CSV table of C-alpha atoms and ligand atoms in Angstrom, one decimal:
chain,number,residue,atom,x,y,z
A,90,MET,CA,9.9,12.0,48.7
A,91,ASN,CA,6.9,9.8,48.2
A,92,LYS,CA,7.0,6.6,46.2
A,93,ILE,CA,4.5,6.6,43.3
A,94,LEU,CA,3.0,3.6,41.5
A,95,VAL,CA,1.9,4.4,38.0
A,96,ASN,CA,-0.3,1.6,36.6
A,97,GLY,CA,-0.3,1.8,32.8
A,98,GLY,CA,2.8,4.0,33.0
A,99,GLY,CA,4.2,2.5,29.8
A,100,GLY,CA,1.4,4.0,27.7
A,101,TYR,CA,1.2,7.3,25.7
A,102,LEU,CA,0.6,9.5,28.8
A,103,GLY,CA,2.8,7.5,31.1
A,104,SER,CA,5.8,7.7,28.8
A,105,VAL,CA,5.8,11.5,29.3
A,106,LEU,CA,4.6,11.6,32.9
A,107,VAL,CA,7.0,9.0,34.4
A,108,PRO,CA,10.2,10.8,33.2
A,109,LYS,CA,8.8,14.0,34.6
A,110,LEU,CA,8.1,12.4,38.0
A,111,LEU,CA,11.7,11.0,38.0
A,112,ALA,CA,13.0,14.5,37.1
A,113,GLN,CA,11.1,15.9,40.1
A,114,GLY,CA,12.9,13.4,42.4
A,115,TYR,CA,10.1,10.9,42.9
A,116,SER,CA,10.8,7.3,43.2
A,117,VAL,CA,8.5,5.6,40.7
A,118,ARG,CA,7.2,2.1,40.1
A,119,VAL,CA,5.4,1.3,36.9
A,120,LEU,CA,3.1,-1.7,36.5
A,121,ASP,CA,2.1,-2.3,32.9
A,122,THR,CA,1.5,-5.2,30.4
A,123,PHE,CA,3.4,-3.1,27.8
A,124,TYR,CA,0.9,-4.0,25.1
A,125,PHE,CA,2.4,-1.2,22.9
A,126,GLY,CA,6.1,-1.7,23.9
A,127,ASN,CA,8.2,-0.1,26.6
A,128,PHE,CA,9.6,3.3,25.8
A,129,LEU,CA,10.5,4.2,29.5
A,130,PRO,CA,14.1,5.2,30.3
A,131,PHE,CA,15.5,1.7,31.1
A,132,ASP,CA,18.4,2.8,33.1
A,133,ALA,CA,16.8,5.5,35.4
A,134,GLU,CA,18.0,5.2,39.0
A,135,ASN,CA,14.6,5.6,40.8
A,136,LEU,CA,12.4,3.7,38.3
A,137,GLU,CA,11.2,0.2,39.0
A,138,ILE,CA,9.3,-1.6,36.3
A,139,ILE,CA,6.9,-4.5,36.8
A,140,LYS,CA,5.7,-6.2,33.6
A,141,GLY,CA,2.4,-7.5,34.8
A,142,ASP,CA,-1.4,-7.2,34.7
A,143,ILE,CA,-3.8,-5.3,37.0
A,144,ARG,CA,-6.2,-8.3,36.6
A,145,ASN,CA,-3.9,-10.4,38.8
A,146,GLU,CA,-4.6,-9.6,42.5
A,147,LYS,CA,-1.2,-11.0,43.6
A,148,THR,CA,0.5,-8.6,41.2
A,149,ILE,CA,-1.6,-5.7,42.5
A,150,VAL,CA,-0.6,-6.4,46.1
A,151,GLU,CA,3.1,-6.7,45.2
A,152,SER,CA,3.1,-3.6,43.2
A,153,LEU,CA,1.4,-1.6,45.9
A,154,THR,CA,3.9,-2.6,48.6
A,155,GLY,CA,5.7,0.4,49.9
A,156,ILE,CA,3.7,2.8,47.8
A,157,ASP,CA,2.4,6.2,49.1
A,158,LYS,CA,0.4,7.4,46.1
A,159,VAL,CA,-1.1,5.8,42.9
A,160,ILE,CA,-1.8,7.2,39.5
A,161,ASN,CA,-4.0,4.7,37.7
A,162,LEU,CA,-3.8,5.0,33.9
A,163,ALA,CA,-4.1,1.3,33.0
A,164,CYS,CA,-7.0,0.3,30.8
A,165,LEU,CA,-8.1,-0.4,27.2
A,166,SER,CA,-8.0,3.3,26.5
A,167,ASN,CA,-10.5,4.1,23.8
A,168,ASP,CA,-13.9,3.2,22.4
A,169,PRO,CA,-12.8,0.9,19.6
A,170,SER,CA,-10.4,-1.1,21.8
A,171,SER,CA,-13.1,-1.4,24.4
A,172,ASP,CA,-15.5,-2.8,21.8
A,173,ILE,CA,-13.1,-5.6,20.8
A,174,ASP,CA,-14.6,-7.8,23.5
A,175,PRO,CA,-16.9,-6.4,26.2
A,176,GLU,CA,-16.1,-9.1,28.7
A,177,LEU,CA,-12.4,-8.4,28.4
A,178,THR,CA,-13.0,-4.7,28.8
A,179,ARG,CA,-15.2,-5.1,31.9
A,180,ASP,CA,-12.4,-7.3,33.4
A,181,ILE,CA,-9.7,-4.7,32.9
A,182,ASN,CA,-11.4,-1.4,32.9
A,183,TYR,CA,-13.9,-2.1,35.6
A,184,THR,CA,-13.2,-5.1,37.8
A,185,ALA,CA,-9.4,-4.8,37.9
A,186,ASN,CA,-9.5,-1.0,38.2
A,187,LYS,CA,-11.9,-1.3,41.2
A,188,ASN,CA,-9.7,-4.0,42.7
A,189,VAL,CA,-6.6,-1.8,42.5
A,190,ILE,CA,-8.6,1.0,44.3
A,191,ARG,CA,-10.0,-1.4,47.0
A,192,ILE,CA,-6.6,-3.0,47.7
A,193,ALA,CA,-4.8,0.3,47.7
A,194,HIS,CA,-7.3,1.7,50.3
A,195,GLU,CA,-7.1,-1.5,52.4
A,196,ILE,CA,-3.4,-1.5,52.6
A,197,GLY,CA,-3.1,2.2,53.5
A,198,VAL,CA,-2.0,3.9,50.3
A,199,LYS,CA,-2.5,7.7,51.0
A,200,ARG,CA,-3.7,9.0,47.7
A,201,PHE,CA,-5.3,7.6,44.5
A,202,ILE,CA,-5.6,9.5,41.3
A,203,TYR,CA,-7.7,7.9,38.7
A,204,ALA,CA,-7.5,8.6,34.9
A,205,SER,CA,-11.2,9.1,34.0
A,206,SER,CA,-12.1,10.9,30.8
A,207,SER,CA,-14.2,13.8,29.7
A,208,SER,CA,-16.0,11.3,27.5
A,209,VAL,CA,-18.1,10.4,30.6
A,210,TYR,CA,-20.3,13.4,29.6
A,211,GLY,CA,-21.5,11.9,26.3
A,212,LEU,CA,-23.5,14.4,24.2
A,213,LYS,CA,-24.2,17.6,26.0
A,214,SER,CA,-26.0,20.7,24.7
A,215,GLU,CA,-25.1,22.9,27.6
A,216,GLU,CA,-22.8,25.8,26.9
A,217,ASN,CA,-20.4,24.8,29.7
A,218,VAL,CA,-20.0,21.2,30.8
A,219,THR,CA,-18.9,21.4,34.4
A,220,GLU,CA,-18.3,18.6,36.9
A,221,ASP,CA,-21.7,18.9,38.5
A,222,LEU,CA,-23.6,17.9,35.4
A,223,PRO,CA,-24.7,14.3,35.3
A,224,VAL,CA,-22.5,11.9,33.4
A,225,GLU,CA,-24.2,10.3,30.4
A,226,PRO,CA,-21.7,7.9,28.8
A,227,ILE,CA,-22.6,6.7,25.3
A,228,SER,CA,-20.0,3.9,25.0
A,229,LEU,CA,-18.8,1.0,27.1
A,230,TYR,CA,-15.4,2.7,27.6
A,231,SER,CA,-16.9,5.8,29.1
A,232,GLU,CA,-19.6,3.9,31.0
A,233,LEU,CA,-16.9,1.9,32.8
A,234,LYS,CA,-14.9,5.1,33.5
A,235,ALA,CA,-17.9,6.7,35.1
A,236,ARG,CA,-18.6,3.6,37.2
A,237,VAL,CA,-15.0,3.3,38.5
A,238,GLU,CA,-15.0,7.0,39.3
A,239,ASN,CA,-18.2,6.6,41.2
A,240,TYR,CA,-16.7,3.8,43.2
A,241,LEU,CA,-13.5,5.7,44.0
A,242,LEU,CA,-15.2,9.0,44.9
A,243,SER,CA,-17.6,7.3,47.3
A,244,ILE,CA,-14.7,6.2,49.6
A,245,LYS,CA,-15.1,8.7,52.4
A,246,ASP,CA,-11.9,8.4,54.3
A,247,ASP,CA,-9.8,11.4,55.3
A,248,ASN,CA,-6.6,9.2,55.3
A,249,PHE,CA,-7.2,8.3,51.6
A,250,THR,CA,-7.3,11.1,49.0
A,251,ALA,CA,-9.4,10.1,46.1
A,252,THR,CA,-9.5,12.1,42.9
A,253,ALA,CA,-10.7,11.5,39.3
A,254,VAL,CA,-9.3,13.3,36.3
A,255,ARG,CA,-11.7,13.9,33.4
A,256,SER,CA,-9.2,14.7,30.8
A,257,ALA,CA,-9.9,16.2,27.4
A,258,THR,CA,-8.3,14.3,24.4
A,259,ILE,CA,-4.6,14.5,24.8
A,260,CYS,CA,-2.3,15.6,21.9
A,261,GLY,CA,1.4,16.0,21.3
A,262,TYR,CA,4.5,13.8,21.1
A,263,SER,CA,5.3,10.9,23.4
A,264,PRO,CA,8.0,8.3,23.0
A,265,ARG,CA,5.0,5.8,23.0
A,266,MET,CA,3.2,7.7,20.3
A,267,ARG,CA,-0.6,7.4,19.7
A,268,LEU,CA,-1.8,8.1,16.2
A,269,ASP,CA,-5.4,7.4,17.0
A,270,LEU,CA,-6.1,10.7,18.9
A,271,LEU,CA,-7.7,13.6,17.1
A,272,VAL,CA,-4.9,16.3,16.8
A,273,ASN,CA,-2.2,13.6,16.4
A,274,ILE,CA,-4.1,11.9,13.5
A,275,LEU,CA,-4.8,15.2,11.7
A,276,THR,CA,-1.2,16.3,12.1
A,277,VAL,CA,0.4,13.1,10.9
A,278,SER,CA,-2.0,12.7,7.9
A,279,ALA,CA,-1.2,16.2,6.9
A,280,LEU,CA,2.5,15.4,7.1
A,281,ALA,CA,2.4,12.0,5.5
A,282,ASN,CA,-0.3,12.4,2.9
A,283,GLY,CA,-0.7,16.2,2.4
A,284,ARG,CA,-4.4,15.6,3.2
A,285,ILE,CA,-6.7,15.5,6.2
A,286,THR,CA,-10.0,13.7,6.1
A,287,ILE,CA,-12.4,14.8,8.8
A,288,ASP,CA,-15.4,12.9,10.1
A,289,GLY,CA,-18.3,15.4,10.1
A,290,GLY,CA,-16.5,18.4,11.5
A,291,ASP,CA,-19.0,20.3,13.6
A,292,GLN,CA,-18.5,18.2,16.7
A,293,VAL,CA,-17.0,20.3,19.5
A,294,ARG,CA,-14.0,18.6,21.1
A,295,ALA,CA,-11.7,19.6,23.9
A,296,ASN,CA,-8.0,18.8,23.6
A,297,ILE,CA,-5.0,19.2,25.9
A,298,HIS,CA,-1.2,19.1,25.3
A,299,ILE,CA,0.4,16.1,26.9
A,300,GLY,CA,2.8,18.3,28.7
A,301,ASP,CA,-0.1,20.1,30.4
A,302,ILE,CA,-2.0,17.0,31.4
A,303,SER,CA,1.1,15.4,32.9
A,304,ASN,CA,1.7,18.7,34.8
A,305,PHE,CA,-1.9,18.4,36.2
A,306,TYR,CA,-1.3,14.8,37.4
A,307,MET,CA,1.8,16.1,39.2
A,308,MET,CA,-0.1,18.9,40.8
A,309,LEU,CA,-2.6,16.4,42.2
A,310,LEU,CA,0.2,14.4,43.8
A,311,ASP,CA,1.0,17.4,46.1
A,312,ALA,CA,-2.4,19.2,46.3
A,313,GLU,CA,-3.9,19.7,49.7
A,314,HIS,CA,-6.2,16.8,50.6
A,315,SER,CA,-9.2,19.0,51.4
A,316,LEU,CA,-9.1,20.6,47.9
A,317,ILE,CA,-9.2,17.4,45.9
A,318,HIS,CA,-10.6,14.6,48.0
A,319,ASN,CA,-13.7,12.9,46.5
A,320,GLU,CA,-13.5,15.4,43.6
A,321,ALA,CA,-13.5,15.0,39.8
A,322,PHE,CA,-11.7,17.6,37.8
A,323,ASN,CA,-12.3,18.5,34.1
A,324,ILE,CA,-9.0,19.4,32.4
A,325,SER,CA,-8.4,20.8,28.9
A,326,ASP,CA,-6.8,23.5,26.9
A,327,SER,CA,-9.4,24.7,24.5
A,328,ASN,CA,-12.7,23.6,22.9
A,329,SER,CA,-13.1,23.8,19.2
A,330,THR,CA,-14.9,22.1,16.4
A,331,VAL,CA,-13.1,19.3,14.5
A,332,ILE,CA,-13.0,21.6,11.4
A,333,ASP,CA,-11.4,24.4,13.4
A,334,MET,CA,-8.8,21.9,14.6
A,335,ALA,CA,-8.1,20.8,11.0
A,336,ASN,CA,-7.8,24.5,10.0
A,337,LYS,CA,-5.2,24.9,12.8
A,338,VAL,CA,-3.2,22.0,11.4
A,339,GLN,CA,-3.5,23.4,7.9
A,340,SER,CA,-2.2,26.8,9.1
A,341,LEU,CA,1.0,25.0,10.3
A,342,ILE,CA,1.4,22.3,7.7
A,343,LYS,CA,0.4,22.6,4.0
A,344,CYS,CA,-2.4,20.2,3.3
A,345,LYS,CA,-5.9,19.7,1.8
A,346,ILE,CA,-9.0,19.2,4.0
A,347,GLU,CA,-11.6,16.6,2.9
A,348,PHE,CA,-14.8,15.5,4.6
A,349,SER,CA,-16.3,12.1,5.3
A,350,GLU,CA,-19.6,11.1,6.9
A,351,LYS,CA,-19.9,11.8,10.6
A,352,MET,CA,-19.1,8.5,12.5
A,353,ASP,CA,-18.3,9.8,15.9
A,354,PRO,CA,-21.0,12.1,17.3
A,355,ARG,CA,-19.5,12.9,20.7
A,356,SER,CA,-19.6,16.6,21.2
A,357,TYR,CA,-19.2,18.7,24.4
A,358,LYS,CA,-17.7,22.0,25.6
A,359,LEU,CA,-15.6,21.0,28.5
A,360,ASN,CA,-15.4,23.7,31.3
A,361,ASP,CA,-12.3,23.3,33.5
A,362,ASP,CA,-12.7,26.4,35.6
A,363,LYS,CA,-12.7,24.3,38.7
A,364,ALA,CA,-9.2,23.1,38.2
A,365,ARG,CA,-8.1,26.7,37.5
A,366,ARG,CA,-10.0,28.1,40.5
A,367,VAL,CA,-9.2,25.4,43.1
A,368,LEU,CA,-5.7,24.4,42.1
A,369,ASN,CA,-4.6,27.5,40.1
A,370,PHE,CA,-3.9,25.3,37.1
A,371,LYS,CA,-2.5,27.1,34.1
A,372,ASN,CA,-1.6,25.6,30.7
A,373,CYS,CA,2.0,26.0,29.8
A,374,TYR,CA,1.7,24.5,26.3
A,375,SER,CA,-0.8,24.8,23.5
A,376,ILE,CA,-2.4,22.8,20.7
A,377,GLU,CA,-0.2,24.6,18.2
A,378,LYS,CA,2.8,23.5,20.1
A,379,ALA,CA,1.5,19.9,20.1
A,380,ILE,CA,1.2,20.1,16.3
A,381,LEU,CA,4.7,21.6,15.9
A,382,ASP,CA,6.2,19.0,18.3
A,383,ILE,CA,4.7,16.2,16.2
A,384,LYS,CA,5.9,17.8,13.0
A,385,ARG,CA,9.5,18.0,14.4
A,386,SER,CA,9.4,14.4,15.7
A,387,PHE,CA,8.0,13.2,12.4
A,388,PHE,CA,10.8,14.9,10.4
A,389,GLU,CA,13.4,13.6,12.9
A,390,GLY,CA,12.2,10.0,12.3
A,391,ARG,CA,10.8,9.5,15.8
A,392,ILE,CA,7.3,8.9,14.5
A,393,ARG,CA,6.6,6.3,11.9
A,394,ILE,CA,3.1,6.0,10.6
A,395,ASP,CA,3.5,2.3,9.8
A,396,ASP,CA,4.4,1.5,13.4
A,397,VAL,CA,1.6,-0.7,14.7
A,398,ASN,CA,2.4,0.3,18.3
A,399,CYS,CA,1.0,3.7,17.5
A,400,TYR,CA,-2.5,2.4,16.9
A,401,ASN,CA,-4.2,0.9,20.0
A,402,ILE,CA,-6.9,-1.0,18.1
A,403,LYS,CA,-4.6,-2.5,15.4
A,404,LYS,CA,-2.0,-3.6,18.0
A,405,LEU,CA,-4.6,-5.2,20.3
A,406,LEU,CA,-6.1,-7.1,17.4
A,407,LEU,CA,-2.7,-8.2,16.3
A,408,LEU,CA,-1.9,-9.5,19.9
A,409,SER,CA,-5.2,-11.5,19.5
A,410,LEU,CA,-8.1,-12.0,21.9
A,411,PRO,CA,-6.8,-15.3,23.5
A,412,PHE,CA,-3.5,-13.5,24.3
A,413,LEU,CA,-5.4,-10.5,25.8
A,414,LYS,CA,-7.6,-12.8,27.9
A,415,THR,CA,-4.7,-14.6,29.4
A,416,TYR,CA,-3.0,-13.1,32.4
B,159,NAD,N1,-5.1,9.7,25.5
B,159,NAD,C1,-6.2,10.5,25.8
B,159,NAD,O1,-6.6,11.3,24.9
B,159,NAD,C2,-7.0,10.3,27.0
B,159,NAD,C3,-8.0,11.1,27.3
B,159,NAD,C4,-8.8,11.0,28.4
B,159,NAD,C5,-8.5,10.0,29.3
B,159,NAD,N2,-7.4,9.1,29.0
B,159,NAD,C6,-7.1,8.1,30.0
B,159,NAD,O2,-5.7,8.2,30.4
B,159,NAD,C7,-5.1,7.0,30.6
B,159,NAD,C8,-3.8,6.9,29.8
B,159,NAD,O3,-4.2,7.0,28.4
B,159,NAD,P1,-3.1,6.7,27.3
B,159,NAD,O4,-3.4,7.5,26.1
B,159,NAD,O5,-1.7,6.8,27.9
B,159,NAD,O6,-3.4,5.2,27.0
B,159,NAD,P2,-2.5,4.0,26.5
B,159,NAD,O7,-3.3,3.0,25.9
B,159,NAD,O8,-1.3,4.5,25.8
B,159,NAD,O9,-1.9,3.5,27.9
B,159,NAD,C9,-2.6,2.5,28.7
B,159,NAD,C10,-1.5,1.6,29.3
B,159,NAD,O10,-2.2,0.6,30.1
B,159,NAD,C11,-1.6,-0.7,29.8
B,159,NAD,N3,-2.6,-1.7,30.2
B,159,NAD,C12,-3.7,-2.0,29.5
B,159,NAD,N4,-4.3,-3.0,30.2
B,159,NAD,C13,-3.5,-3.3,31.2
B,159,NAD,C14,-3.6,-4.3,32.3
B,159,NAD,N5,-4.6,-5.2,32.3
B,159,NAD,N6,-2.7,-4.4,33.2
B,159,NAD,C15,-1.6,-3.5,33.2
B,159,NAD,N7,-1.5,-2.6,32.2
B,159,NAD,C16,-2.4,-2.5,31.3
B,159,NAD,C17,-1.2,-0.6,28.4
B,159,NAD,O11,-0.2,-1.6,28.1
B,159,NAD,C18,-0.8,0.8,28.1
B,159,NAD,O12,0.6,0.9,28.3
B,159,NAD,C19,-6.1,5.9,30.2
B,159,NAD,O13,-6.8,5.5,31.4
B,159,NAD,C20,-7.1,6.7,29.3
B,159,NAD,O14,-8.4,6.1,29.4
B,159,NAD,C21,-6.6,9.3,27.9
């Protein structure tokens, strides 16, 4: 079985994906700064954890030693966090991510799967946003995602499988919970306050259950090289307006819906037919299930709305810029 390095594996997605990889029999190494804590199983037999920074080249080389395949999730992972300090964001999300790819390629890693984002498309009026449409990022976060993708997918080497995942917004429960993602925020505010406030409401957004996106990353680890090399894949569950999403939450949790001024104009209908056609990807979960999973975890005390680790921007500001700039 291959040995997998998951950079940023201590985050929201990684904390669900890594246990799944271990359960499938993979040997896993995680490299993470653990800005939001470490919720990985600490006693798992085939899990090696490196607390370190992808900006440090020595750490990159050490973490890549003996590795067959890389899943790279590490970055400042949303627009507000990326806007804290553009230089810091370029260092992590662009320079360090590119270095990890370059060194992985140089030392003979076989496969590199990069966590891009559907936000690279920006605002699109097309009915179907497919992978062949030009990327038009409207934030620093998505601009750097697009640039790293472009670097990775331009490596033409049949001994190195290079793939980018343009994921929809993820939702559902993770031991490292994020309460700054659309469905998660709506659900938890309905539970905690009996009220949802939505920003505008007519923006179309694509979401995906965390169980489905982690399954997709696992599929890519084993997919045939010729099907996924130098390819980007959109991946989602469904596209709906923010107001439809709020109505879905309201149908499962009693709450009021209130409106505020539209602050975040991103809007696109993500088409993921390619992942379904090429890889036969099928969703096993649903957005309703994500809402219900969060509801159960909330009532079981596994989600605390006052836990600063659940909010990327708040936690990074608390850690402070000088701390974040040091590695
Ligand atoms: N969550 C979503 O809705 C979503 C949607 C599309 C794409 N993505 C992408 O998927 C990936 C995972 O997202 P997530 O929600 O798990 O984010 P997350 O913020 O929970 O996880 C990112 C992890 O990277 C680590 N990290 C940050 N800087 C680092 C550095 N310099 N060196 C080492 N580790 C570092 C953090 O400590 C954190 O554990 C990210 O690349 C994100 O951009 C996420």
